[in-house]
Coordinates of C-alpha atoms in Angstrom, one line a residue:
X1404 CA 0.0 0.0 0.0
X1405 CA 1.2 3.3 -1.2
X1406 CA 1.7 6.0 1.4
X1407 CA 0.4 9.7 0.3
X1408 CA 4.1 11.4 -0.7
X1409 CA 4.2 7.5 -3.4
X1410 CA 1.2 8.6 -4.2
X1411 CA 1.5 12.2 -4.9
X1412 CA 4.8 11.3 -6.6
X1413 CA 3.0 8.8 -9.1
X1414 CA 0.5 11.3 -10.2
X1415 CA 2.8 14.1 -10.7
X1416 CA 3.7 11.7 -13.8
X1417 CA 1.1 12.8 -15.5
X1418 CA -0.9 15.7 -17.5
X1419 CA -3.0 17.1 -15.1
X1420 CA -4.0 20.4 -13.8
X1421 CA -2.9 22.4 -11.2
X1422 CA -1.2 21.4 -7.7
X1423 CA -2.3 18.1 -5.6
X1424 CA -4.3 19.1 -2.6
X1425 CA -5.3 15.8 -1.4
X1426 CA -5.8 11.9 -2.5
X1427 CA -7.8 9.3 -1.1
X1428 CA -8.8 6.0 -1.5
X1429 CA -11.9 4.7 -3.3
X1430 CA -13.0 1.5 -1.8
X1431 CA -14.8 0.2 -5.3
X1432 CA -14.2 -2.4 -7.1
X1433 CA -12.0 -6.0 -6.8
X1434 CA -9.4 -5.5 -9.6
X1435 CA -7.5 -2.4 -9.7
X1436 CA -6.8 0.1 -6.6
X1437 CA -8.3 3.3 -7.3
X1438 CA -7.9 6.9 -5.7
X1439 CA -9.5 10.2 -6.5
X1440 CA -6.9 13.0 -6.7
X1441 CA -7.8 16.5 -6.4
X1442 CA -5.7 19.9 -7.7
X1443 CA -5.8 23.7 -7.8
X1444 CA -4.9 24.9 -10.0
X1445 CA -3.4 28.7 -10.0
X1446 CA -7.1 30.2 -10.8
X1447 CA -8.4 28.6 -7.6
X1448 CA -10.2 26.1 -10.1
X1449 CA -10.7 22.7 -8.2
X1450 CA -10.1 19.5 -10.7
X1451 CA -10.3 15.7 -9.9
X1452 CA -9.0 12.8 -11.5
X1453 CA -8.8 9.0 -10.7
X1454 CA -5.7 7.6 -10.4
X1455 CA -5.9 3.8 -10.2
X1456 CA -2.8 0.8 -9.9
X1457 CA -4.1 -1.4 -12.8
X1458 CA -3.8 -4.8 -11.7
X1459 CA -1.3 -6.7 -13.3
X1460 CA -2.2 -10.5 -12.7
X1461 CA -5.3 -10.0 -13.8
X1462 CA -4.4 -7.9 -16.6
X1463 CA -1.2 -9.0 -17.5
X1464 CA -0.7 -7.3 -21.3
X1465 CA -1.0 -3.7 -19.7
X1466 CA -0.5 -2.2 -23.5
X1467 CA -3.7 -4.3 -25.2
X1468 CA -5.4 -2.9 -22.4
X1469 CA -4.6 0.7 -22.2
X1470 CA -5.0 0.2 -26.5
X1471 CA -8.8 -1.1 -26.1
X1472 CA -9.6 1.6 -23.3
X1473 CA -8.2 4.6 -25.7
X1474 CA -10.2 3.1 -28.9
X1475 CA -13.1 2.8 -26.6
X1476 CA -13.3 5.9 -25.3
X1477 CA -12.1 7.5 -28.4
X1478 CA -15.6 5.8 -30.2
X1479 CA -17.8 6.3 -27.6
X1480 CA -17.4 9.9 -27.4
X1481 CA -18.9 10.8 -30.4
X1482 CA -21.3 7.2 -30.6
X1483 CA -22.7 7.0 -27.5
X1484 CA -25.2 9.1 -26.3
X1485 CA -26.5 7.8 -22.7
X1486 CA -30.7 8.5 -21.7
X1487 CA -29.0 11.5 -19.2
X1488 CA -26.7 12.9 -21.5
X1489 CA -24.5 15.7 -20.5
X1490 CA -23.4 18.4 -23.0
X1491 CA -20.2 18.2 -21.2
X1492 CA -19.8 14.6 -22.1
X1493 CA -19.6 11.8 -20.1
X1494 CA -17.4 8.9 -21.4
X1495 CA -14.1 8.3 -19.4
X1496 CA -10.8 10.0 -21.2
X1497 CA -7.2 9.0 -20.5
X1498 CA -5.0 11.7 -19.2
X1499 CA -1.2 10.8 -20.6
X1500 CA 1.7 10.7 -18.6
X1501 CA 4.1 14.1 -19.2
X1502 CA 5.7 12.3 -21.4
X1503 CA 3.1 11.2 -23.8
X1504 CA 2.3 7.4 -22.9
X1505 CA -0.9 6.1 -21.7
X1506 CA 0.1 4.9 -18.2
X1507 CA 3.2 5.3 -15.9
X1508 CA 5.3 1.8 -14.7
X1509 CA 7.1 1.4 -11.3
X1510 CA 8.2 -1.6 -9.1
X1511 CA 4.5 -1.4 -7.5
X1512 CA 3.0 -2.1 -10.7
X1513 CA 1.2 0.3 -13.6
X1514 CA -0.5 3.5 -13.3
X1515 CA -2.9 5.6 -15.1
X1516 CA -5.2 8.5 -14.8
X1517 CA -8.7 9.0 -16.1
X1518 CA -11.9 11.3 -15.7
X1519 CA -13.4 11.5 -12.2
X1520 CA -17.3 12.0 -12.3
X1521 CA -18.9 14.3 -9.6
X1522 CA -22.7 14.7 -9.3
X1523 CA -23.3 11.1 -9.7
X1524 CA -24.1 8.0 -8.4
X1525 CA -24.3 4.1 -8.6
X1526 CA -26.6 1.6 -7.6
X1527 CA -25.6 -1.6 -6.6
X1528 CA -29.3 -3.3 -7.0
X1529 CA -32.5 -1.8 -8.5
X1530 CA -34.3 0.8 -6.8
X1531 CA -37.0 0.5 -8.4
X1532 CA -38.1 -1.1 -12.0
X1533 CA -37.7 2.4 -14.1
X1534 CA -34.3 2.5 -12.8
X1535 CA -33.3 -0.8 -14.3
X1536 CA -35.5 -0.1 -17.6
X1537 CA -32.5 2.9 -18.3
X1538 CA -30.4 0.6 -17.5
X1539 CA -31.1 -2.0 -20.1
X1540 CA -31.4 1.4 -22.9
X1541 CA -27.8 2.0 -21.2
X1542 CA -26.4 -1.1 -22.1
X1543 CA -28.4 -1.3 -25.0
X1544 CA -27.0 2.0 -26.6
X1545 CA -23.1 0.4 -25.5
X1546 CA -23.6 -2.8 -27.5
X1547 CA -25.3 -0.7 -30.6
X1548 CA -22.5 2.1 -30.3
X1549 CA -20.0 -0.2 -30.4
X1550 CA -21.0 -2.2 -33.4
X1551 CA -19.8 0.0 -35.7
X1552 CA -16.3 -0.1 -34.6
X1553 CA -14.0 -2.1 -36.9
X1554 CA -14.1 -5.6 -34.4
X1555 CA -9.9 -6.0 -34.8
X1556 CA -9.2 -2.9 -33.2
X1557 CA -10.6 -4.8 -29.9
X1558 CA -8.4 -7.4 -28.3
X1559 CA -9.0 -9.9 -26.3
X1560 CA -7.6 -9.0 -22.5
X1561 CA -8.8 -12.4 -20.7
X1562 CA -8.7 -14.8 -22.6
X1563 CA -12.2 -17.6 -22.1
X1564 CA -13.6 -14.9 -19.7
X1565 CA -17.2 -15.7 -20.7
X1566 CA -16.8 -19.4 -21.6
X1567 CA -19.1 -21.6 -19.6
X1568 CA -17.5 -24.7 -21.3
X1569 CA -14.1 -23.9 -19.7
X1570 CA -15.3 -22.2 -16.4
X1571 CA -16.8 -25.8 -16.1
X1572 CA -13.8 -27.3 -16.8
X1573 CA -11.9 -25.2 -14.1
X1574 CA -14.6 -26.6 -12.3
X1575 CA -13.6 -30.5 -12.3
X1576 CA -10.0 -30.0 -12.4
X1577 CA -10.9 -28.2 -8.8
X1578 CA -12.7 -31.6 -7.8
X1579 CA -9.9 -34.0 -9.1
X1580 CA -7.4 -31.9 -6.8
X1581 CA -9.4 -30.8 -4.0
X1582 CA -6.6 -28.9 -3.0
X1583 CA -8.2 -27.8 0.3
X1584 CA -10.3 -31.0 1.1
X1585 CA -13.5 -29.4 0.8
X1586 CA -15.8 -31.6 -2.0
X1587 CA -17.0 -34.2 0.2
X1588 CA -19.1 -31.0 1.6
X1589 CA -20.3 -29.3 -1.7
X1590 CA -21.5 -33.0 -3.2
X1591 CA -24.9 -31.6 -3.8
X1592 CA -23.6 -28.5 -5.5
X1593 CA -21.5 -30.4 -7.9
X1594 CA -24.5 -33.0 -8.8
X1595 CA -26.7 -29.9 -9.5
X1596 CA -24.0 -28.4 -12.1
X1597 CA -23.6 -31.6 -13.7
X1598 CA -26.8 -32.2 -14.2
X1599 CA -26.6 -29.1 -16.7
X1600 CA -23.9 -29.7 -19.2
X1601 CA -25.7 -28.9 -21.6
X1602 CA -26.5 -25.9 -20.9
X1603 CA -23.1 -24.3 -20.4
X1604 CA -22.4 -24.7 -24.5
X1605 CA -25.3 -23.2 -25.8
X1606 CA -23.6 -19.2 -26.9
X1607 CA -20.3 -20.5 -26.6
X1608 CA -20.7 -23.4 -29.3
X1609 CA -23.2 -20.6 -31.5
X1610 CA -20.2 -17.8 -31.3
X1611 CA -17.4 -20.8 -32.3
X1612 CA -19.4 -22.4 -35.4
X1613 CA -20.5 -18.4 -36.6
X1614 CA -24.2 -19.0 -35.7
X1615 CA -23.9 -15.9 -34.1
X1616 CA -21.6 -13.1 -34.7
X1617 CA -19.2 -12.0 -32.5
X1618 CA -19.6 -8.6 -31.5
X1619 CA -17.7 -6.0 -29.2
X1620 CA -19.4 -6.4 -25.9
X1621 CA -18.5 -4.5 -21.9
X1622 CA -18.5 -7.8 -20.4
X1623 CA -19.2 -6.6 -17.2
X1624 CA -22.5 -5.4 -16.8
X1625 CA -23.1 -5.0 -13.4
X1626 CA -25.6 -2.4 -12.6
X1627 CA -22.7 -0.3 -10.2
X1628 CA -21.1 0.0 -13.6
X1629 CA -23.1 2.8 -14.4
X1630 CA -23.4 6.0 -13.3
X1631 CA -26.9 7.9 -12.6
X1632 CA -27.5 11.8 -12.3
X1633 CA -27.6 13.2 -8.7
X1634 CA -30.9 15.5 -10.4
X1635 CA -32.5 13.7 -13.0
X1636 CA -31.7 10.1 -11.6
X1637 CA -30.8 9.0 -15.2
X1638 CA -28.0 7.2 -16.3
X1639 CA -24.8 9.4 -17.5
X1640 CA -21.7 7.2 -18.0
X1641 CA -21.2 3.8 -18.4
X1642 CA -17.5 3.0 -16.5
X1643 CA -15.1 -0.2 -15.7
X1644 CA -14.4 -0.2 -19.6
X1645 CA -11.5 -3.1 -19.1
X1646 CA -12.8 -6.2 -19.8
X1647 CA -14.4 -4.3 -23.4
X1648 CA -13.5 -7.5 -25.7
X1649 CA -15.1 -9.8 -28.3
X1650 CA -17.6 -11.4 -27.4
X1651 CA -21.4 -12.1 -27.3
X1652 CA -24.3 -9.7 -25.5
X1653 CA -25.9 -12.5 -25.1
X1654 CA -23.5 -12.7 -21.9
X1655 CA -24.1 -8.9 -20.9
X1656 CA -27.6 -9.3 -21.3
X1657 CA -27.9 -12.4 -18.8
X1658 CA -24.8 -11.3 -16.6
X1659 CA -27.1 -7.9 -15.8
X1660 CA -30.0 -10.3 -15.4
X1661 CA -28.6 -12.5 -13.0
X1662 CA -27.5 -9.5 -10.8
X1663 CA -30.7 -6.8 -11.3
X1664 CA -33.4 -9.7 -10.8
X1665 CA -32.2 -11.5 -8.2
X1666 CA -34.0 -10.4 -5.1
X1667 CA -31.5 -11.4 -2.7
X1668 CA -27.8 -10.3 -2.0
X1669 CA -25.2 -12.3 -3.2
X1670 CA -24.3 -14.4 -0.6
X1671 CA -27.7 -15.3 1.2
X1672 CA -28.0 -18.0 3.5
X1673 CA -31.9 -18.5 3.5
X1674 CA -31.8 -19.4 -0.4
X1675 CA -36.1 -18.8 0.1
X1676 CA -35.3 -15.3 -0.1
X1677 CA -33.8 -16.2 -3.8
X1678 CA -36.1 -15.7 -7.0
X1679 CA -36.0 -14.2 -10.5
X1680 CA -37.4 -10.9 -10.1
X1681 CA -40.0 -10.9 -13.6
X1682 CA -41.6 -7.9 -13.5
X1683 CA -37.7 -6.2 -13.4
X1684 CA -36.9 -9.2 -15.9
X1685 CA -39.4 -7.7 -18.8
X1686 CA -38.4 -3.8 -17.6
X1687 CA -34.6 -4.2 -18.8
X1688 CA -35.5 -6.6 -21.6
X1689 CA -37.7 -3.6 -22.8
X1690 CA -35.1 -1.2 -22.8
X1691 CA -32.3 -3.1 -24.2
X1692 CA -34.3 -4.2 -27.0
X1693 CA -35.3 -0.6 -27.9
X1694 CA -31.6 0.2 -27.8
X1695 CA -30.2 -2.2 -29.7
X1696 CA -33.0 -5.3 -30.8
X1697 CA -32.3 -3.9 -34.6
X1698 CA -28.8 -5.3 -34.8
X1699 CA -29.3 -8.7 -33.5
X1700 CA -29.5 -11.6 -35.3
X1701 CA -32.6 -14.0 -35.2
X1702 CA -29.8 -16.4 -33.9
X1703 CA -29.4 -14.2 -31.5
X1704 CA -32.6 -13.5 -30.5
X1705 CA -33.7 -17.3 -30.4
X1706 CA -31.2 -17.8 -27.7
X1707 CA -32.0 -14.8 -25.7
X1708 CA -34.0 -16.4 -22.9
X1709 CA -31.2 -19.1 -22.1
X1710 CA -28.9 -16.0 -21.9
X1711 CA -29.7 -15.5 -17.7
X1712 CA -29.6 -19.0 -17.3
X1713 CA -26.0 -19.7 -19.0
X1714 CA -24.3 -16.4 -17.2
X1715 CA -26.3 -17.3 -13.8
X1716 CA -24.8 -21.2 -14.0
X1717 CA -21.8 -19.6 -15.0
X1718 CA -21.1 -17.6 -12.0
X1719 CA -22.3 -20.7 -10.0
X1720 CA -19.4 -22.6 -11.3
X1721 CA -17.0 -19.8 -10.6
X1722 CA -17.8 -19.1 -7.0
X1723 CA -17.9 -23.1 -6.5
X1724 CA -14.6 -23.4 -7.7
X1725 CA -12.7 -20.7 -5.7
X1726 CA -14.2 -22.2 -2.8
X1727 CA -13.0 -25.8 -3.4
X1728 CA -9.4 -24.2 -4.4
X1729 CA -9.1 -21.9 -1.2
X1730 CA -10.5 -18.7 -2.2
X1731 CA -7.7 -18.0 -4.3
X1732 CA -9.9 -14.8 -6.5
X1733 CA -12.0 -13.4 -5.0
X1734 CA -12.1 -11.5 -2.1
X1735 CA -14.4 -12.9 0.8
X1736 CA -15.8 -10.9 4.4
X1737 CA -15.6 -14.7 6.0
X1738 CA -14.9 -18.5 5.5
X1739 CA -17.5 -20.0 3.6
X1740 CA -18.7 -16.5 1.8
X1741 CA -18.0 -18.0 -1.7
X1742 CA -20.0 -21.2 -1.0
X1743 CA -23.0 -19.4 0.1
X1744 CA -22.3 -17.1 -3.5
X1745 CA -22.4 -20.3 -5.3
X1746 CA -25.8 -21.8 -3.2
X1747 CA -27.3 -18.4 -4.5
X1748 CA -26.4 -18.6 -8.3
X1749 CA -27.8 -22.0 -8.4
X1750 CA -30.6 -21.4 -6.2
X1751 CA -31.7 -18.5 -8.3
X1752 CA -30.7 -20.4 -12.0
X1753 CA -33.4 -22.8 -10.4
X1754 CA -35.9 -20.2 -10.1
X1755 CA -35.5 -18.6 -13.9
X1756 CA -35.3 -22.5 -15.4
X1757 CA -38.8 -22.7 -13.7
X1758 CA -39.8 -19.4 -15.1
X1759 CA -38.5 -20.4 -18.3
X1760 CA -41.7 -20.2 -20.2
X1761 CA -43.1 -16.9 -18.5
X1762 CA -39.3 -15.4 -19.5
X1763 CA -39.8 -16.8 -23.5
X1764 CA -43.5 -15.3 -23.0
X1765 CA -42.1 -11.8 -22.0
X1766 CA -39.4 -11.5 -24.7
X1767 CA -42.1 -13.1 -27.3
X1768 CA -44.6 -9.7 -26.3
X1769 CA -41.4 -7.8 -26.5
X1770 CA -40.4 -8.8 -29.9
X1771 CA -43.7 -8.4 -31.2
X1772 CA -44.0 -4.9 -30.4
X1773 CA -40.9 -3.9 -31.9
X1774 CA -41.7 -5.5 -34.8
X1775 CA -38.6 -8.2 -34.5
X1776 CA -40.2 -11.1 -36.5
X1777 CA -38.9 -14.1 -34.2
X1778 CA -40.8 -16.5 -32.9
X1779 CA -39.5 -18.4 -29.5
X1780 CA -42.8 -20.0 -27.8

């Protein structure tokens, strides 16, 4: 951990305004470490900026990823209009070091330095259905906005990051090691995923034999990843741009499903809490088919409902897997936190395999109204 003089030292790398008053942490986010620097500048103008240590393990090839975030940002600032739009504009910019690169390199690791929002805020669930309809119109306008960027200027950072196959994969070489002794309690869990192989192929197997297209996706679209107005309440920004790669949005359409709908935190122990959330369901399905149901393929389309289903196993697998290998990724409060994550993905894939037919029913009405001539019930 970086003391302030590191700190202040670090930033001074780069192009910004004015003299550093003051930096503080930002406790957001699992990846990178981030801190919000703020300057005066000789005009008594205040100016902030993020700072953040871009985690290297995860993100190994720092220069594909600081490439994808400047062509990102570069085409979203003059594609992507967001349901609050500011005149000001509101899509994250890179501030180069003094010396003209996009991020400074020390023994602790790599730096760089992008736009801090004020006046805004983030939601980590739903507050209420109209809040998750912009939401989907959010993510909607990414995916469409991004489309007509030329796909091989994208990258791929992680490579299999939304691949069910080989999460499931990860998954049993966990087992065959149990590393920590821990499968003879999570037998029930492991029979419940297996059960379901056949699920964890279905966009994965589409997107390798060209059924579907490829398209550049965010990856990550959890609802904290966008930021709402302080005034209007509407969405602004659209932020954690590092995991922007090939793809499908068949995977950010379920991987904000699984989160938006669920109507119980992550890691609940009373799994009778855990449901699909359908009336939030059809309101983000609404306005991500506004945004962007024009440019999808029937393919596409077809699969759509299964989309929730496959992220939601997904996710399942992931969390059951870190627990069986000792909690190696992700970060947990207390032992046992990442089983009860898994118990909730599969609990709540449960529930949306069991609304199944009331989710095909919704997307069916959706369809119709917007004139997308696919038929799925």
């Amino acid at each position: 951990m970086q003391n302030q003089s590191e700190l202040q030292n670090v930033a001074e790398r780069f192009s910004i305004k004015g003299k550093i008053k003051n930096i503080e942490r930002i406790n957001k986010g699992y990846i990178n470490r981030t801190y919000k620097v703020e300057t005066l500048s000789e005009h008594n103008h205040i100016h902030q900026y993020i700072l953040q240590r871009i985690n290297t393990n995860v993100f190994p090839d720092i220069d594909v990823l600081m490439s994808n975030f400047k062509v990102t940002t570069e085409h979203l600032s003059t594609s992507l209009q967001m349901p609050g739009h500011h005149k000001r504009g509101m899509v994250q910019t890179l501030r180069p070091t003094k010396d003209g690169k996009l991020y400074f390199k020390d023994e602790d690791g790599a730096w760089r330095v992008i736009t801090y929002f004020d006046n805004v805020y983030s939601l980590d669930i739903p507050d209420d259905a109209n809040v998750f309809y912009h939401a989907g119109v959010s993510f909607g306008r990414f995916i469409k906005a991004m489309s007509s960027l030329e796909i091989g200027k994208i990258k791929e950072v992680i490579p299999n990051f939304h691949n069910t196959v080989s999460r499931y994969n990860d998954l049993e070489d966990a087992i065959t090691r149990d590393p920590k002794g821990r499968v003879s309690e999570v037998e029930n869990e492991i029979s419940f995923i297996r059960e379901r192989t056949d699920l964890f192929g279905l966009i994965v197997d589409a997107l390798e034999s060209g059924k579907i297209p490829t398209r550049i996706c965010h990856n990550d679209c959890n609802l904290n990843n966008i930021l709402f107005d302080d005034v209007t309440h509407l969405p602004v920004a659209i932020i954690d741009l590092d995991t922007v790669m090939p793809s499908s949005p068949l995977y950010d359409f379920g991987d904000s499903m699984r989160i938006g709908t669920n109507t119980a935190k992550d890691d609940e122990k009373d799994l009778s809490k855990v449901s699909c959330d359908l009336h939030l369901y059809e309101e983000y399905a609404r306005g991500y088919l506004e945004a962007c149901g024009d440019i999808l393929t029937k393919e596409e389309l077809e699969l759509l409902p299964y989309a929730s289903l496959v992220i939601t196993s997904e996710d399942g697998i992931r969390f059951l897997a870190d627990h069986i290998n000792g909690d190696t990724y992700y970060t947990i409060d207390y032992p046992g936190q990442n089983l009860d994550r898994a118990r909730t993905q599969l609990k709540l894939l449960q529930d949306m395999e069991k609304k199944l037919p009331d989710i095909r029913r919704i997307l069916q009405k959706i369809y119709n109204n917007l004139g997308l001539e696919v038929n799925i019930i």
